[in-house]
XYZ file of N, CA and C in Angstrom:
588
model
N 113.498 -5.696 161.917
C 114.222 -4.428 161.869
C 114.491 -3.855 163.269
N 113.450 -3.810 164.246
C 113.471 -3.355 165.348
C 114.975 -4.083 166.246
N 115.063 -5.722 165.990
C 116.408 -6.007 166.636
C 117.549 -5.985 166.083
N 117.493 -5.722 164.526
C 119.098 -5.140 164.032
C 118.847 -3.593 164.349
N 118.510 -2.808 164.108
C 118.819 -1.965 165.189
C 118.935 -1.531 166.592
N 118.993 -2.818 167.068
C 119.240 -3.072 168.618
C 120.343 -3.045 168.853
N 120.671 -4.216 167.949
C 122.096 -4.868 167.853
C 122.886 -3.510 167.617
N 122.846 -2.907 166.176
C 123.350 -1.944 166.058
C 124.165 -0.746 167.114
N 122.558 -0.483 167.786
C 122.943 0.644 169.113
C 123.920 -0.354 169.813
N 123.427 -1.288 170.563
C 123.824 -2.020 171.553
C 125.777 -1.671 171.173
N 125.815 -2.588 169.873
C 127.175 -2.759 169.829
C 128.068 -1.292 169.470
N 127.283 0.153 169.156
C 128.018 1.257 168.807
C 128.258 1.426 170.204
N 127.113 1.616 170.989
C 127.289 2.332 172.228
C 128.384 1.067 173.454
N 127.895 -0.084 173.126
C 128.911 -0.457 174.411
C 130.204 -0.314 173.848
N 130.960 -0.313 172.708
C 132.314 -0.327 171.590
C 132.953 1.266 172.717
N 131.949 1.697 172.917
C 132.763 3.121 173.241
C 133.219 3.186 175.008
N 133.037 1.827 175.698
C 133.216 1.630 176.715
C 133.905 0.756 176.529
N 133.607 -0.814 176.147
C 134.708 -1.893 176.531
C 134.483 -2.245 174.684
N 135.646 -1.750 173.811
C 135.597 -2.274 172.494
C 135.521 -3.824 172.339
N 136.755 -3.874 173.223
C 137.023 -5.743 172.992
C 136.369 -6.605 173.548
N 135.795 -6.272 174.913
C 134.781 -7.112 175.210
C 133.832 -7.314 174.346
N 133.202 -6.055 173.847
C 132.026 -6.265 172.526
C 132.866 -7.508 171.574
N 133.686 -7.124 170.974
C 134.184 -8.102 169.923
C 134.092 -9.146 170.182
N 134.773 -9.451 171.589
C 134.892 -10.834 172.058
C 133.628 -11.889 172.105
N 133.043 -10.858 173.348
C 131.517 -11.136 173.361
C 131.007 -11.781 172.301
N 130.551 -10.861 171.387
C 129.692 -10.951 170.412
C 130.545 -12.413 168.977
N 131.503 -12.076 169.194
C 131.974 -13.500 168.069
C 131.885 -14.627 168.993
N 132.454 -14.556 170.567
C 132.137 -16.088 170.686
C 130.497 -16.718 170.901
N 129.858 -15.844 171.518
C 128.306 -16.061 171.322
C 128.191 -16.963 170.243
N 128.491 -15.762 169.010
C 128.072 -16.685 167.367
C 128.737 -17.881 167.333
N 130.028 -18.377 167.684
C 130.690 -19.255 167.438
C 130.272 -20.178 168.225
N 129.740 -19.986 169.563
C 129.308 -21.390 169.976
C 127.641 -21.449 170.079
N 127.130 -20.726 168.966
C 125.495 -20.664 168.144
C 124.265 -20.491 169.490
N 125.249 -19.603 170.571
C 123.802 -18.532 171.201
C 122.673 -17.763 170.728
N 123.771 -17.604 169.989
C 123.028 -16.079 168.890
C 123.300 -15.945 167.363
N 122.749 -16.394 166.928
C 122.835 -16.159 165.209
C 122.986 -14.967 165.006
N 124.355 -14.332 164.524
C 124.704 -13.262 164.132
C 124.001 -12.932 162.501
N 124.365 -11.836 162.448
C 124.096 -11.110 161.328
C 125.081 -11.473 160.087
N 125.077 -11.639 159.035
C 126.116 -12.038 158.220
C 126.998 -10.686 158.061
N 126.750 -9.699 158.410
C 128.274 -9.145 158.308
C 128.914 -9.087 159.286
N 128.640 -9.737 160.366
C 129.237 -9.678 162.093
C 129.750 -11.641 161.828
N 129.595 -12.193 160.933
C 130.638 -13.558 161.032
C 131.866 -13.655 161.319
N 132.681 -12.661 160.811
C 133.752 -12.258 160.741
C 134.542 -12.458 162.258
N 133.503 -11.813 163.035
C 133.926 -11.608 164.504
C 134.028 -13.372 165.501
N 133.369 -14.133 164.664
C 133.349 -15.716 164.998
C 134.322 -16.281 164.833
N 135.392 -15.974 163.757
C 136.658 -16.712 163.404
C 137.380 -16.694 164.391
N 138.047 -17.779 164.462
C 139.155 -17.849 166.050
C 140.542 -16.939 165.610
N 140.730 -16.578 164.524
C 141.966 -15.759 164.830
C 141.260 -14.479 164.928
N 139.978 -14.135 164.915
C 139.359 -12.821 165.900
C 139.043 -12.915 166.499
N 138.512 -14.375 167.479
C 138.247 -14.368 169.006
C 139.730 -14.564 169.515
N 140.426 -15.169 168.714
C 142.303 -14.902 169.771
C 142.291 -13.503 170.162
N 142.595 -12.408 168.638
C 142.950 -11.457 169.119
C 142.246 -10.549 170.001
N 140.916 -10.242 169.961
C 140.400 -9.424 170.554
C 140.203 -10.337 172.198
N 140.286 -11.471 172.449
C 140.623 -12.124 173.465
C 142.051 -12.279 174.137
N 142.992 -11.739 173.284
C 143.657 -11.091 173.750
C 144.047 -9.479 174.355
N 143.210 -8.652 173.551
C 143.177 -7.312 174.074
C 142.374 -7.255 175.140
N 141.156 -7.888 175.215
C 139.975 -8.035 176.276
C 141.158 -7.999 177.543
N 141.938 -8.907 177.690
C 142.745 -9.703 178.599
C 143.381 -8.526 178.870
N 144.076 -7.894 178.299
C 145.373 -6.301 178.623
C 143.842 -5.302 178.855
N 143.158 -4.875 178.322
C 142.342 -3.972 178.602
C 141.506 -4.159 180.004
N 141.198 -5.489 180.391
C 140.197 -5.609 181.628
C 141.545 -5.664 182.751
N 143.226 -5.704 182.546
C 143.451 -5.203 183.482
C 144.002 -3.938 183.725
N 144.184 -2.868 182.566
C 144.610 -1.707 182.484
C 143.919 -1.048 182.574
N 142.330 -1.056 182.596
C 141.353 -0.235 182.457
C 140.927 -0.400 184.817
N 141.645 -1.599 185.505
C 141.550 -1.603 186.728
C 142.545 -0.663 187.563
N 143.320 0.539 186.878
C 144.679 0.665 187.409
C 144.306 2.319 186.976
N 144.355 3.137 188.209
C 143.710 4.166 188.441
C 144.662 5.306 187.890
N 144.892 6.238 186.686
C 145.601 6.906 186.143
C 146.395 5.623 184.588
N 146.505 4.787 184.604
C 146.722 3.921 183.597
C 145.670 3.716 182.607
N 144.100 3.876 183.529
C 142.692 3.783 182.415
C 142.325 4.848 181.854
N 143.164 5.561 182.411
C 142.406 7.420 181.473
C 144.015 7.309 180.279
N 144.792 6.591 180.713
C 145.929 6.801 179.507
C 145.625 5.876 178.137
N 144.714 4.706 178.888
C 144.238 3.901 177.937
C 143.596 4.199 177.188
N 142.341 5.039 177.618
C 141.367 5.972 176.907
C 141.884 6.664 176.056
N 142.995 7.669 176.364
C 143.534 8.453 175.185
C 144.000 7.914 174.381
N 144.779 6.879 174.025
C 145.166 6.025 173.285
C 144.357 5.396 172.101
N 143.053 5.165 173.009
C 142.014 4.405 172.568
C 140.925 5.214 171.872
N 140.941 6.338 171.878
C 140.054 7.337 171.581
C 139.884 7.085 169.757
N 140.919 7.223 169.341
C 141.009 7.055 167.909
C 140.461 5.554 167.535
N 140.545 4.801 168.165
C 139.787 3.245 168.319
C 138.131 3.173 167.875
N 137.993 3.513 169.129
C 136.755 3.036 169.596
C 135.400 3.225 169.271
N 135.183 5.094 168.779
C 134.450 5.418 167.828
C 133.970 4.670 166.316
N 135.228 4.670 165.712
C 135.235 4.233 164.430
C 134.935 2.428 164.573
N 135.061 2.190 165.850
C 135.386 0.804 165.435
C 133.636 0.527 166.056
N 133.187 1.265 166.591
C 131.122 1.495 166.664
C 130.664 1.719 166.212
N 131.074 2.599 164.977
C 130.418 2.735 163.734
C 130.650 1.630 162.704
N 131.730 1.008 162.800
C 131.803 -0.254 161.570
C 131.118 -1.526 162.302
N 130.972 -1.670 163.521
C 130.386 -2.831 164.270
C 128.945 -2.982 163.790
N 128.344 -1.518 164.378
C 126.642 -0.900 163.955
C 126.337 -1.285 162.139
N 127.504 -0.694 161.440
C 127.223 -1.190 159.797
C 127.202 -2.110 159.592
N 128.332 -3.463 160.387
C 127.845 -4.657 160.012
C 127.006 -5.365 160.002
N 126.340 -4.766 160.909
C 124.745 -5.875 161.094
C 123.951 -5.630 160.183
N 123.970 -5.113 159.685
C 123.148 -5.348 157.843
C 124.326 -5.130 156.333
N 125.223 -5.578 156.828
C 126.511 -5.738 156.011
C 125.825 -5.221 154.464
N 125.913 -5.999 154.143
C 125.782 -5.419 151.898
C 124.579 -5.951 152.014
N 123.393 -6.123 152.469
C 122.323 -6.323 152.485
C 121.607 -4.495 152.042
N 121.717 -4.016 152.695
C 121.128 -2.736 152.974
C 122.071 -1.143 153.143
N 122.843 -0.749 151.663
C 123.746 0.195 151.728
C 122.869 1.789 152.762
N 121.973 1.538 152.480
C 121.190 2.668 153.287
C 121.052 2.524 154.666
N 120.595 1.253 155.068
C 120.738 1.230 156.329
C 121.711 1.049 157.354
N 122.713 0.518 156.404
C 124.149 0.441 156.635
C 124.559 1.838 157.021
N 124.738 2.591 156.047
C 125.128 3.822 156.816
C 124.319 4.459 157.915
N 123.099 4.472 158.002
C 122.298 4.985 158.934
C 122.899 4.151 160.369
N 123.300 3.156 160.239
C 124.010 2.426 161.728
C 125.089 2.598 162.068
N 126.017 3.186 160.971
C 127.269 3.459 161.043
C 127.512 4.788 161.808
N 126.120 5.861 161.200
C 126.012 6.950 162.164
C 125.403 7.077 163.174
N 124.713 5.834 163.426
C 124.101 6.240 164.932
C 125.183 4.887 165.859
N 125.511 3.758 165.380
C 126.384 3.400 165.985
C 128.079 4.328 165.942
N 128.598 5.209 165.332
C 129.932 6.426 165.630
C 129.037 7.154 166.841
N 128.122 7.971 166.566
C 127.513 8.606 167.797
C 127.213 8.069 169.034
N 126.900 6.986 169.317
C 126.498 6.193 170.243
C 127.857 5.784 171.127
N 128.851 5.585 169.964
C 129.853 5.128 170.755
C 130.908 6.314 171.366
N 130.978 7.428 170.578
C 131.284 8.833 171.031
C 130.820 9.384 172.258
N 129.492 8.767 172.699
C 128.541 9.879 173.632
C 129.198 8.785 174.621
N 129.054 7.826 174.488
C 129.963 6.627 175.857
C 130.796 7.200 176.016
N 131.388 6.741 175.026
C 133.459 7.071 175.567
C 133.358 8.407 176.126
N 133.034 9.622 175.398
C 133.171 10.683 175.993
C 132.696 10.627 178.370
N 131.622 9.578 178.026
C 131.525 10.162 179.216
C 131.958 9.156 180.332
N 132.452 8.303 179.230
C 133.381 7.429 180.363
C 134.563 7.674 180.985
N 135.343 8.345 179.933
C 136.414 9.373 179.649
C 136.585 10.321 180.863
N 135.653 11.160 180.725
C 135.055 11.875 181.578
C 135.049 11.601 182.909
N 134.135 10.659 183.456
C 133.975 10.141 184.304
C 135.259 9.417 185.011
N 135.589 8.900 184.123
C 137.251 7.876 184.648
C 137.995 8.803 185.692
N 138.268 10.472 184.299
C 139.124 11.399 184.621
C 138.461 11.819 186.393
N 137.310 12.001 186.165
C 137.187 12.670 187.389
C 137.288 11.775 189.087
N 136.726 10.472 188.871
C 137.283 9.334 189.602
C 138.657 9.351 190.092
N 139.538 9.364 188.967
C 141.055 8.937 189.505
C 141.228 10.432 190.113
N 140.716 11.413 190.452
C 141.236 12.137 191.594
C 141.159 11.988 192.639
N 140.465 11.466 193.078
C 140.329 10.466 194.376
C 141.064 9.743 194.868
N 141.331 9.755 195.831
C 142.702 9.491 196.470
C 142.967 7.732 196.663
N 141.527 7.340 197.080
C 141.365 5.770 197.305
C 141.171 5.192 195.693
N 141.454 3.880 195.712
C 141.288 3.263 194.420
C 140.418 2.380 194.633
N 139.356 2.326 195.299
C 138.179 1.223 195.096
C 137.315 2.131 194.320
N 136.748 3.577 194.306
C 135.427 3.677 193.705
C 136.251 3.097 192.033
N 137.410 3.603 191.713
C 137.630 3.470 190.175
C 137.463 2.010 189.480
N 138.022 0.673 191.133
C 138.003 -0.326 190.534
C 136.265 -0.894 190.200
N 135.919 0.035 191.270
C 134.328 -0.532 190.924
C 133.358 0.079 190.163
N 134.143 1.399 189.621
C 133.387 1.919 187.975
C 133.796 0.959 186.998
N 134.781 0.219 187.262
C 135.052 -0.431 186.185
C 135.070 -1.556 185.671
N 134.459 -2.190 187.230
C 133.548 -3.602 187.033
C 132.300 -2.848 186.296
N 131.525 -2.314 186.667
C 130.501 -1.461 186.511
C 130.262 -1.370 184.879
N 131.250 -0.626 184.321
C 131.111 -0.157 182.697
C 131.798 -2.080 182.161
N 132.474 -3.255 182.786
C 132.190 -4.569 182.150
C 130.870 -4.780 182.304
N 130.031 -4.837 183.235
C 128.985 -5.585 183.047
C 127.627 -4.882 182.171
N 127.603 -3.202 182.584
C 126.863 -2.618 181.662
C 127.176 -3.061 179.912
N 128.623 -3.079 179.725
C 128.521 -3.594 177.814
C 128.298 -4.308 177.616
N 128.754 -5.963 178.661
C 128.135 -6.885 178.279
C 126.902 -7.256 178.804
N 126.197 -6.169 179.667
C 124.800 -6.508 179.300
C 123.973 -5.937 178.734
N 124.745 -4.574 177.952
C 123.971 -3.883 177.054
C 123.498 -4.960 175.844
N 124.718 -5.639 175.591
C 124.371 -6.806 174.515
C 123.639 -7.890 174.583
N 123.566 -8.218 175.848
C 122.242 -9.092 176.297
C 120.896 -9.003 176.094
N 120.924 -7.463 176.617
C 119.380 -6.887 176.484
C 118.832 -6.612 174.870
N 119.998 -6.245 174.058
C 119.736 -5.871 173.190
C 119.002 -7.164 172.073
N 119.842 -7.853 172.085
C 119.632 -9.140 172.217
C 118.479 -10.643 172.551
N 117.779 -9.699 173.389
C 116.571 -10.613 174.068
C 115.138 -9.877 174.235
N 115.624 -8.495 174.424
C 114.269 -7.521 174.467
C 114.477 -6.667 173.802
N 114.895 -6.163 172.478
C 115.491 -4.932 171.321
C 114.572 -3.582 172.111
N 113.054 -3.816 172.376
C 112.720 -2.558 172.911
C 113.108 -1.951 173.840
N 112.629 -2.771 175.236
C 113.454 -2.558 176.119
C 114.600 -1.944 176.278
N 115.532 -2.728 175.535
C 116.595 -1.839 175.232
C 117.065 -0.804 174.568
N 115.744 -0.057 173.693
C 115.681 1.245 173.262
C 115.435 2.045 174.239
N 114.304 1.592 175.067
C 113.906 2.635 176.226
C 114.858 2.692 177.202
N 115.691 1.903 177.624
C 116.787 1.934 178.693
C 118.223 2.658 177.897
N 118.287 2.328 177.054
C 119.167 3.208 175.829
C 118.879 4.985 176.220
N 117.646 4.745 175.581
C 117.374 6.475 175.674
C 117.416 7.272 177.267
N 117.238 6.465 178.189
C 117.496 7.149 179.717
C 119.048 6.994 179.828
N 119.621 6.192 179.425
C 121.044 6.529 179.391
C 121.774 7.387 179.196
N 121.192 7.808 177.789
C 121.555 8.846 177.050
C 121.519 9.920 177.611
N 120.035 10.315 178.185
C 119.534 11.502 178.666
C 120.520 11.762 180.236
N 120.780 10.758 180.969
C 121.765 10.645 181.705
C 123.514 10.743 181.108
N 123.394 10.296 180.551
C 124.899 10.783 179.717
C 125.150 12.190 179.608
N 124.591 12.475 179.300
C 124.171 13.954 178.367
C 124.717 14.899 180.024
N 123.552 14.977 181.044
C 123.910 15.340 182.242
C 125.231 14.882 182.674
N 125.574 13.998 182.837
C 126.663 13.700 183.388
C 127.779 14.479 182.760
N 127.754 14.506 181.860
C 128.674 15.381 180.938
C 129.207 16.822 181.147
N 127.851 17.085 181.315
C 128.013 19.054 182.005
C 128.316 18.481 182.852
N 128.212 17.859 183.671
C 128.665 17.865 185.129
C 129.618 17.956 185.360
N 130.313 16.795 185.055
C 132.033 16.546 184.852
C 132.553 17.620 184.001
N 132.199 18.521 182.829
C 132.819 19.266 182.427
C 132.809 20.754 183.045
N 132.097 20.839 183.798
C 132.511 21.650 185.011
C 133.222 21.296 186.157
N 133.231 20.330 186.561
C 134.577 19.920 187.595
C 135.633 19.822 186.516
N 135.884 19.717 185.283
C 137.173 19.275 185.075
C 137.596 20.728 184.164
N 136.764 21.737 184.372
C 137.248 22.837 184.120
C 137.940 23.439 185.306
N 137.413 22.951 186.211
C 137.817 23.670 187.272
C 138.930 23.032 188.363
N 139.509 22.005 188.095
C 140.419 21.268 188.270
C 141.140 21.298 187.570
N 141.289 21.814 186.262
C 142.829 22.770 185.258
C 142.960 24.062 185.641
N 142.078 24.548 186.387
C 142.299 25.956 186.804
C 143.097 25.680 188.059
N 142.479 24.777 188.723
C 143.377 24.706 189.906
C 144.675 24.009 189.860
N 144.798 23.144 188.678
C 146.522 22.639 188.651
C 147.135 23.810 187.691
N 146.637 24.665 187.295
C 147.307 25.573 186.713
C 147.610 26.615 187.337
N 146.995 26.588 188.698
C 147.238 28.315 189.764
C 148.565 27.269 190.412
N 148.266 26.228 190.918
C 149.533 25.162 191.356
C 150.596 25.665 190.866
N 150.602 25.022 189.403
C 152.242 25.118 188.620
C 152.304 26.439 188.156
N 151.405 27.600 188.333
C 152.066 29.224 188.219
C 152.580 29.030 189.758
N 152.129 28.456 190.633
C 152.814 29.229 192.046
C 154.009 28.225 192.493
N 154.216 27.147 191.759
C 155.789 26.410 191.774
C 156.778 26.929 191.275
């Protein structure tokens, strides 16, 4: 139990940073038998779902490098990415367990909400910056954190609860943070375009 709910977190919370990498990730693993998936995560093994999401992986890892193009992606993606961390998190105990199923569905939607939000976040406040290396290198940064959120989750489930939960608690901060600079950076493009 302790590593399907690893899996679970792992795959709500990284879904809300790199969706398709998770997908990708996680079906070709199963498909070339790293990791014995969960029977409701098979699905993600079939090659016309490692094409496609190996194809979005491909448009997303370079649109998400392109500083004002990755916060447009995000909005786009917003309606995505949540929902698609909460059905990732349910699959790992597919029709085995209708109870625990939903219990992953809501902590994998939340998990993947509290990411995105503060990736979101974070992106936004990055691309004001005039240079484009810190953005390209938040964004190596949030590839290797999902796919090694799934690693860890994967090999040490605890571990990766306890590094989970400092995340969080760091998320959480980061959040006020940025939502005070980015209050205050609509105030200031809004004294702008009153004085244009």
């Amino acid at each position: 139990m302790p590593a399907l709910l690893a899996l679970a977190a792992a795959l709500g919370w990284a879904s809300g940073i790199r969706l398709y990498a998770v997908v990708f990730a996680t079906g070709l693993t199963g498909a070339l038998g790293w990791w014995t998936l969960p029977a409701g995560l098979h699905v993600l093994q079939h090659p016309a779902m490692l094409a496609a999401s190996g194809a979005m992986l491909f448009i997303e890892f370079f649109a998400d490098k392109i500083p004002g193009l990755d916060s447009l992606w995000d909005v786009l993606h917003a309606v995505v990415r949540i929902p698609a961390g909460a059905a990732l998190a349910a699959a790992v105990f597919g029709a085995d367990s209708g109870t625990m199923g939903a219990v992953a569905a809501l902590l994998g939607g939340s998990l993947a909400a509290t990411s995105f939000a503060t990736k979101a976040a974070t992106r936004a406040a990055v691309n004001t910056s005039p240079e484009p290396f810190s953005n390209l290198a938040l964004s190596f940064l949030e590839d290797g954190m999902s796919v090694g959120a799934l690693w860890l989750a994967a090999h040490y489930p605890v571990s990766f609860g306890v590094v989970l939960c400092v995340v969080l608690v760091l998320s959480i901060w980061l959040l006020v943070l940025l939502w005070s600079f980015l209050k205050a950076l609509v105030r200031r493009v809004r004294g702008w375009v009153a004085w244009v």
